[in-house]
Amino acid sequence: MPVIQEYSYRAVDPRGGSIVKGTIEAASEAAAAGKLRVQGLTPVSVAALSKSGMHREIKIPGLTRHVSAKNLAIFAKQMAGLINAGLPLMRTLSILIEQTDDKKLQPALVAVQAEVEAGSSFSAALARHPDIFPPLMLSIVRVGETGGFLGAALGSIAENYRKEAELQNKIRAATTYPTIVLIVAILGVLAMVTFIVPIFENMFAGLGSQLPLPTQILVAISGNMWWILPLLVLSIAIAWIWWMRNRHTERVRKVVDPIKLKMPVFGKLNTKMAVARFSRNLSMMLDAGVPIIQALGIVGQASNNYKIEQAVTAVQDSIRQGKSFAAPLARADVFPPMVSQMVSVGEESGTLVDMLASIADFYEDEVETATSQLSATIEPVLIVGLGVLIGAMVISLYLPIFTLYGELGQQ
């Protein structure tokens, strides 16, 4: 995908016939010109601005925002409605560009419109922006465009991403509160060690007796926070940058993805989410008429889990050899037995699409139940853990006082 950059332009304003100048952000010169035409201007010249020095675009790993499932669902639904209403493609894209607020989707649509106007097919224009439009979406659009049912294809895409957005929102709602509590607690502990413990340390210095071991450890940590805290922040930053750059590499995914499916509490939830996403996406693609081998390849990539991709690859090999779809699923330890059994019934009865949709519905309900239980499970663990940690710190601070009182009582 072309990099979004800034262009300077000169254009004619038809309303007054005057020449206007300015700058505009777009993916290419053609996209910039298309965006100007959408604004009612006639481009005269468009040129890229230099990106050296202060004008260079800065990208921080992990902070580059992608188009959310919710915004993709809204885009697909709006476009499906306009196409089904009989509007031409170019007019539909113009309306969507005006209505879209997403800062990454809008310039991509401007570029798509310019490419379609230049003679490219809609699916080919979308394919030039893989960071915006996922392969799953591109395949459905391509089939719908070729078969003459683009509106219906976009409608199925909208429904799929709507369910995906709902799933993400449920997970986010279940984990937001525990995450905030954990972060606040960590900051509180660091503040206590950095600012409170030194006050007690000055008081302990006048007692004239040896401090208990827990207190010595706490005081030692507090005295070294001037280098421990910067080192901790730097280590977290380096680890985050490394993770954002390497998380999609095969060597990392081979290790991390199986752990995701076996983690305490979260492992079963991740498995249910993966099965629901796999079933929903495959059902939608097969229903749209995408060949099963191609659909499996795309769905495997969209699963975002190495183990599921390997299982899907085994299914593809089985189908290429004329064998069963369900057998490789049964052998993979990722999919629960119910999935392979229902897929087997769907194969035999010719209702595979309906069976996959039923599996997706079942596991989406399971995810909803699991997420509602997640907060109830995590919150007590967090409270107990924080209580133990803070309690241990408080006891360590007061141990010297208790010891002193004990010595005075013995005298």
XYZ file of C-alpha atoms in Angstrom:
411
model
C 0.000 0.000 0.000
C 1.318 3.502 -0.864
C 2.426 5.569 2.126
C 0.100 8.405 3.088
C 1.994 11.650 2.527
C 1.404 15.335 2.026
C 0.980 16.923 -1.423
C 0.905 20.560 -2.466
C -1.671 21.440 -5.112
C -2.981 24.169 -7.381
C -6.610 23.804 -8.430
C -9.429 25.760 -10.050
C -12.534 26.519 -7.988
C -15.424 26.302 -10.531
C -17.665 28.444 -8.339
C -15.491 31.524 -8.723
C -13.011 30.508 -11.390
C -10.099 31.364 -9.100
C -6.893 29.386 -8.517
C -6.590 27.943 -5.013
C -3.435 26.530 -3.430
C -2.873 24.314 -0.429
C -1.750 20.934 0.860
C -3.581 17.631 1.127
C -2.788 14.166 2.503
C -3.246 11.167 0.203
C -1.752 7.821 -0.796
C -0.641 8.959 -4.271
C -0.828 11.872 -6.688
C -3.847 10.247 -8.346
C -5.509 9.826 -4.959
C -4.800 13.465 -4.092
C -6.317 14.585 -7.378
C -9.358 12.392 -6.753
C -9.797 13.870 -3.291
C -9.677 17.401 -4.742
C -12.337 16.489 -7.304
C -14.545 15.165 -4.498
C -14.209 18.606 -2.858
C -15.439 20.225 -6.077
C -12.033 21.475 -7.260
C -10.361 20.882 -10.623
C -6.685 19.947 -10.090
C -4.081 21.843 -12.104
C -0.916 20.470 -10.467
C -0.211 18.039 -7.616
C 3.299 17.471 -6.190
C 4.599 15.545 -3.188
C 6.158 17.598 -0.406
C 9.620 16.686 0.863
C 9.622 14.352 3.881
C 13.105 15.255 5.090
C 13.885 16.876 8.415
C 10.928 18.170 10.389
C 8.448 17.042 7.725
C 9.393 13.372 7.966
C 6.548 11.129 9.104
C 7.243 9.405 12.408
C 5.736 5.995 13.075
C 5.907 4.371 16.486
C 5.512 0.559 16.507
C 2.229 -0.451 18.075
C 0.644 3.013 17.786
C -0.208 2.918 14.077
C -3.970 2.599 14.050
C -5.691 0.108 11.763
C -9.301 0.272 10.630
C -11.474 -1.382 13.273
C -13.942 -4.188 12.600
C -16.734 -1.791 13.560
C -15.737 0.782 10.921
C -15.341 -1.926 8.278
C -18.836 -3.186 9.152
C -20.302 0.330 8.843
C -18.506 0.904 5.522
C -19.675 -2.424 4.059
C -23.259 -1.935 5.251
C -23.510 1.590 3.843
C -21.986 0.532 0.542
C -24.284 -2.494 0.298
C -27.328 -0.236 0.819
C -26.204 2.238 -1.842
C -25.322 -0.471 -4.376
C -28.624 -2.284 -3.789
C -30.436 1.053 -4.285
C -28.993 1.184 -7.821
C -26.378 3.929 -7.399
C -23.331 3.754 -9.704
C -20.067 2.666 -8.091
C -18.322 6.045 -8.503
C -21.251 7.923 -6.962
C -21.371 5.375 -4.120
C -17.669 5.869 -3.376
C -18.076 9.674 -3.398
C -20.867 9.463 -0.820
C -18.875 7.079 1.372
C -15.796 9.328 1.250
C -17.888 12.259 2.483
C -19.539 10.208 5.253
C -16.451 8.356 6.535
C -14.752 9.808 9.608
C -12.019 7.174 9.923
C -8.693 8.908 9.263
C -7.179 5.838 7.627
C -10.191 4.517 5.716
C -11.072 7.829 4.064
C -7.789 8.395 2.165
C -7.815 4.737 1.124
C -11.307 5.187 -0.343
C -10.146 8.315 -2.173
C -7.312 6.282 -3.716
C -9.723 3.443 -4.579
C -12.061 5.889 -6.306
C -9.189 7.332 -8.350
C -8.041 3.832 -9.352
C -11.575 2.774 -10.349
C -11.930 5.991 -12.375
C -8.662 5.099 -14.117
C -10.147 1.778 -15.256
C -9.321 -0.642 -12.441
C -11.936 -3.044 -11.074
C -13.277 -2.364 -7.596
C -11.783 -5.547 -6.115
C -8.382 -4.851 -7.700
C -8.422 -1.292 -6.331
C -9.203 -2.610 -2.825
C -6.420 -5.208 -3.152
C -3.849 -2.402 -3.477
C -4.586 -1.466 0.156
C -4.079 -4.708 2.126
C -3.483 -2.846 5.402
C -7.013 -1.432 5.180
C -9.080 -4.135 3.484
C -8.380 -7.681 4.785
C -7.995 -10.678 2.404
C -11.288 -12.079 3.709
C -13.118 -8.971 2.532
C -11.275 -8.833 -0.795
C -12.189 -12.421 -1.697
C -15.901 -11.898 -1.003
C -15.925 -8.617 -2.956
C -14.127 -10.276 -5.888
C -16.665 -13.123 -6.021
C -19.601 -10.742 -5.662
C -18.238 -8.420 -8.346
C -17.665 -11.300 -10.759
C -21.056 -12.923 -10.058
C -23.047 -9.696 -10.226
C -24.175 -9.717 -6.584
C -21.786 -7.153 -5.097
C -24.491 -5.664 -2.860
C -25.326 -9.031 -1.298
C -21.628 -9.812 -0.858
C -21.031 -6.516 0.929
C -24.065 -7.219 3.111
C -22.578 -10.525 4.269
C -19.249 -8.789 4.929
C -21.028 -6.150 7.030
C -22.778 -8.820 9.110
C -19.532 -10.722 9.614
C -17.594 -7.675 10.812
C -20.515 -6.567 12.971
C -20.309 -9.859 14.854
C -16.516 -9.537 15.012
C -16.853 -6.034 16.489
C -19.373 -7.285 19.074
C -16.986 -10.061 20.042
C -14.108 -7.582 20.474
C -16.285 -5.241 22.535
C -17.266 -8.058 24.904
C -13.625 -8.988 25.476
C -12.665 -5.346 25.952
C -15.481 -4.775 28.433
C -14.455 -7.822 30.471
C -10.770 -6.901 30.673
C -10.832 -3.097 30.930
C -11.655 -2.835 34.642
C -9.135 -5.474 35.839
C -6.449 -3.904 33.640
C -7.054 -0.428 35.063
C -7.022 -1.788 38.631
C -3.744 -3.629 37.973
C -2.044 -0.574 36.450
C -3.176 1.721 39.287
C -2.011 -0.823 41.866
C 1.425 -1.151 40.263
C 1.806 2.629 40.135
C 0.700 2.834 43.769
C 3.257 0.261 44.883
C 6.032 2.024 42.962
C 5.044 5.366 44.497
C 5.022 3.820 47.971
C 8.477 2.294 47.523
C 9.882 5.494 45.995
C 8.410 8.144 48.320
C 6.987 6.551 51.501
C 9.669 4.029 52.407
C 12.467 6.696 52.565
C 10.467 8.526 55.285
C 10.408 5.378 57.406
C 14.086 4.762 56.602
C 15.047 8.107 58.188
C 12.999 7.197 61.244
C 14.637 3.747 61.467
C 18.106 5.350 61.401
C 17.514 6.796 64.879
C 16.419 3.540 66.481
C 19.978 2.290 66.859
C 19.098 -1.382 66.325
C 19.487 -3.769 63.409
C 16.504 -3.849 61.066
C 14.654 -7.131 60.394
C 15.493 -8.840 57.082
C 12.171 -7.968 55.289
C 12.652 -4.313 56.224
C 16.275 -4.361 55.040
C 15.171 -5.753 51.657
C 12.436 -3.113 51.281
C 14.797 -0.286 52.272
C 17.465 -1.580 49.863
C 14.947 -1.639 47.000
C 13.762 1.869 47.883
C 17.346 3.164 48.022
C 18.059 1.843 44.535
C 14.856 3.044 42.881
C 16.808 5.896 41.248
C 18.212 3.343 38.776
C 15.681 0.493 39.087
C 12.734 2.634 37.915
C 14.411 4.048 34.750
C 15.749 0.567 33.951
C 12.257 -0.889 34.374
C 10.693 1.729 32.086
C 13.444 1.268 29.483
C 13.123 -2.533 29.611
C 9.352 -2.350 29.128
C 9.773 0.048 26.187
C 12.394 -2.169 24.518
C 10.300 -5.287 25.100
C 7.225 -3.566 23.637
C 9.072 -2.397 20.511
C 10.613 -5.852 20.010
C 7.216 -7.505 20.429
C 5.464 -5.180 17.943
C 8.194 -5.825 15.359
C 8.429 -9.600 15.829
C 4.987 -10.767 16.960
C 3.976 -11.780 13.425
C 7.160 -13.728 12.652
C 6.820 -17.499 12.446
C 9.454 -18.251 15.095
C 7.630 -16.103 17.661
C 4.143 -17.325 16.749
C 5.233 -20.966 17.048
C 5.984 -20.329 20.708
C 3.393 -17.718 21.699
C 0.226 -18.906 19.916
C 0.047 -22.365 21.567
C 0.532 -20.659 24.948
C -2.440 -18.389 24.227
C -4.682 -21.445 23.906
C -3.415 -23.077 27.129
C -3.222 -20.092 29.492
C -5.087 -20.378 32.797
C -8.501 -18.660 32.597
C -7.776 -17.048 29.190
C -6.852 -20.245 27.305
C -10.398 -21.601 26.955
C -11.674 -18.148 26.059
C -9.051 -17.752 23.308
C -9.933 -21.200 21.939
C -13.654 -20.404 21.823
C -12.969 -17.073 20.131
C -10.721 -18.740 17.538
C -13.306 -21.457 16.766
C -16.119 -18.894 16.498
C -14.072 -16.697 14.143
C -12.962 -19.672 12.013
C -16.504 -21.037 11.656
C -18.117 -17.667 10.952
C -15.567 -16.615 8.341
C -15.559 -19.971 6.545
C -19.365 -20.143 6.507
C -19.575 -16.648 5.009
C -16.970 -17.347 2.324
C -18.453 -20.680 1.266
C -21.935 -19.146 1.171
C -20.587 -16.377 -1.105
C -19.205 -18.969 -3.521
C -15.477 -18.797 -2.719
C -13.788 -22.156 -3.574
C -13.198 -24.161 -0.408
C -9.406 -24.476 -0.799
C -9.035 -20.716 -1.283
C -11.501 -20.007 1.532
C -9.588 -22.229 3.953
C -6.295 -20.482 3.151
C -7.775 -17.052 3.841
C -9.649 -18.166 6.959
C -6.480 -19.756 8.328
C -4.613 -16.455 7.980
C -7.538 -14.525 9.497
C -7.581 -16.795 12.566
C -4.420 -15.047 13.815
C -3.189 -18.222 15.528
C -0.354 -20.455 14.316
C -1.865 -23.706 15.612
C -5.171 -23.077 13.836
C -3.323 -22.189 10.629
C -1.480 -25.527 10.818
C -4.756 -27.376 11.408
C -6.374 -25.579 8.449
C -3.374 -26.470 6.256
C -3.940 -30.135 7.161
C -7.607 -29.769 6.154
C -6.571 -28.251 2.800
C -4.196 -31.165 2.117
C -6.929 -33.659 3.012
C -9.430 -32.038 0.625
C -6.854 -31.858 -2.190
C -6.393 -35.625 -1.802
C -10.149 -36.166 -2.002
C -10.471 -37.057 1.659
C -12.675 -35.790 4.468
C -12.894 -32.236 5.793
C -13.781 -33.355 9.324
C -11.009 -35.939 9.928
C -8.092 -33.442 10.158
C -10.188 -31.251 12.467
C -10.731 -34.225 14.768
C -6.977 -34.913 14.877
C -6.091 -31.286 15.688
C -6.120 -30.539 19.415
C -7.345 -26.986 18.750
C -10.936 -27.765 17.770
C -13.327 -29.335 20.307
C -14.868 -32.707 19.296
C -18.254 -31.069 18.673
C -16.794 -29.044 15.789
C -15.496 -32.040 13.833
C -18.712 -33.964 14.479
C -20.959 -31.173 13.205
C -18.675 -30.568 10.212
C -18.858 -34.295 9.413
C -22.674 -34.171 9.509
C -22.622 -31.070 7.318
C -20.361 -32.806 4.792
C -22.580 -35.869 4.576
C -25.851 -33.939 4.358
C -24.642 -31.135 2.080
C -25.360 -28.488 4.735
C -21.765 -27.551 5.609
C -22.431 -23.801 5.408
C -25.388 -24.037 7.803
C -23.451 -26.275 10.199
C -20.518 -23.858 10.295
C -22.917 -20.975 10.983
C -24.468 -22.977 13.836
C -21.028 -23.677 15.289
C -20.197 -19.966 15.090
C -23.469 -19.023 16.840
C -22.849 -21.571 19.612
C -19.283 -20.486 20.338
C -20.120 -16.784 20.139
C -22.686 -17.423 22.889
C -20.012 -19.359 24.795
C -17.621 -16.413 24.475
C -20.296 -14.061 25.798
C -20.848 -16.314 28.834
C -17.094 -16.732 29.405
C -16.421 -12.992 29.224
C -19.161 -12.262 31.758
C -17.490 -14.760 34.105
C -14.021 -13.410 33.399
C -14.375 -10.261 35.489
C -15.904 -12.242 38.338
C -12.861 -14.548 38.238
C -10.101 -11.969 37.840
C -11.284 -9.317 40.302
C -11.043 -11.475 43.481
C -7.606 -12.729 42.408
C -6.413 -9.147 41.881
C -7.825 -7.981 45.214
C -6.236 -10.870 47.135
C -2.897 -10.460 45.342
C -2.770 -6.718 45.936
C -3.836 -7.177 49.553
C -1.013 -9.645 50.152
C 1.562 -7.402 48.455
C 0.597 -4.174 50.209
C 0.097 -5.987 53.509
C 3.590 -7.467 53.288
C 5.050 -4.003 52.628
C 3.194 -2.452 55.574
C 4.274 -5.261 57.923
C 7.882 -4.860 56.737
C 7.731 -1.134 57.566
C 6.316 -1.681 61.045
C 8.441 -4.708 62.014
C 11.269 -2.527 63.448
C 8.761 -0.702 65.658
C 7.310 -3.996 66.907
C 10.842 -5.287 67.523
C 11.760 -2.151 69.458
C 8.650 -2.421 71.636
C 9.518 -6.066 72.303
C 13.044 -5.152 73.408
C 11.743 -2.387 75.690
C 9.267 -4.799 77.261
C 12.034 -7.296 78.020
C 14.023 -4.568 79.814
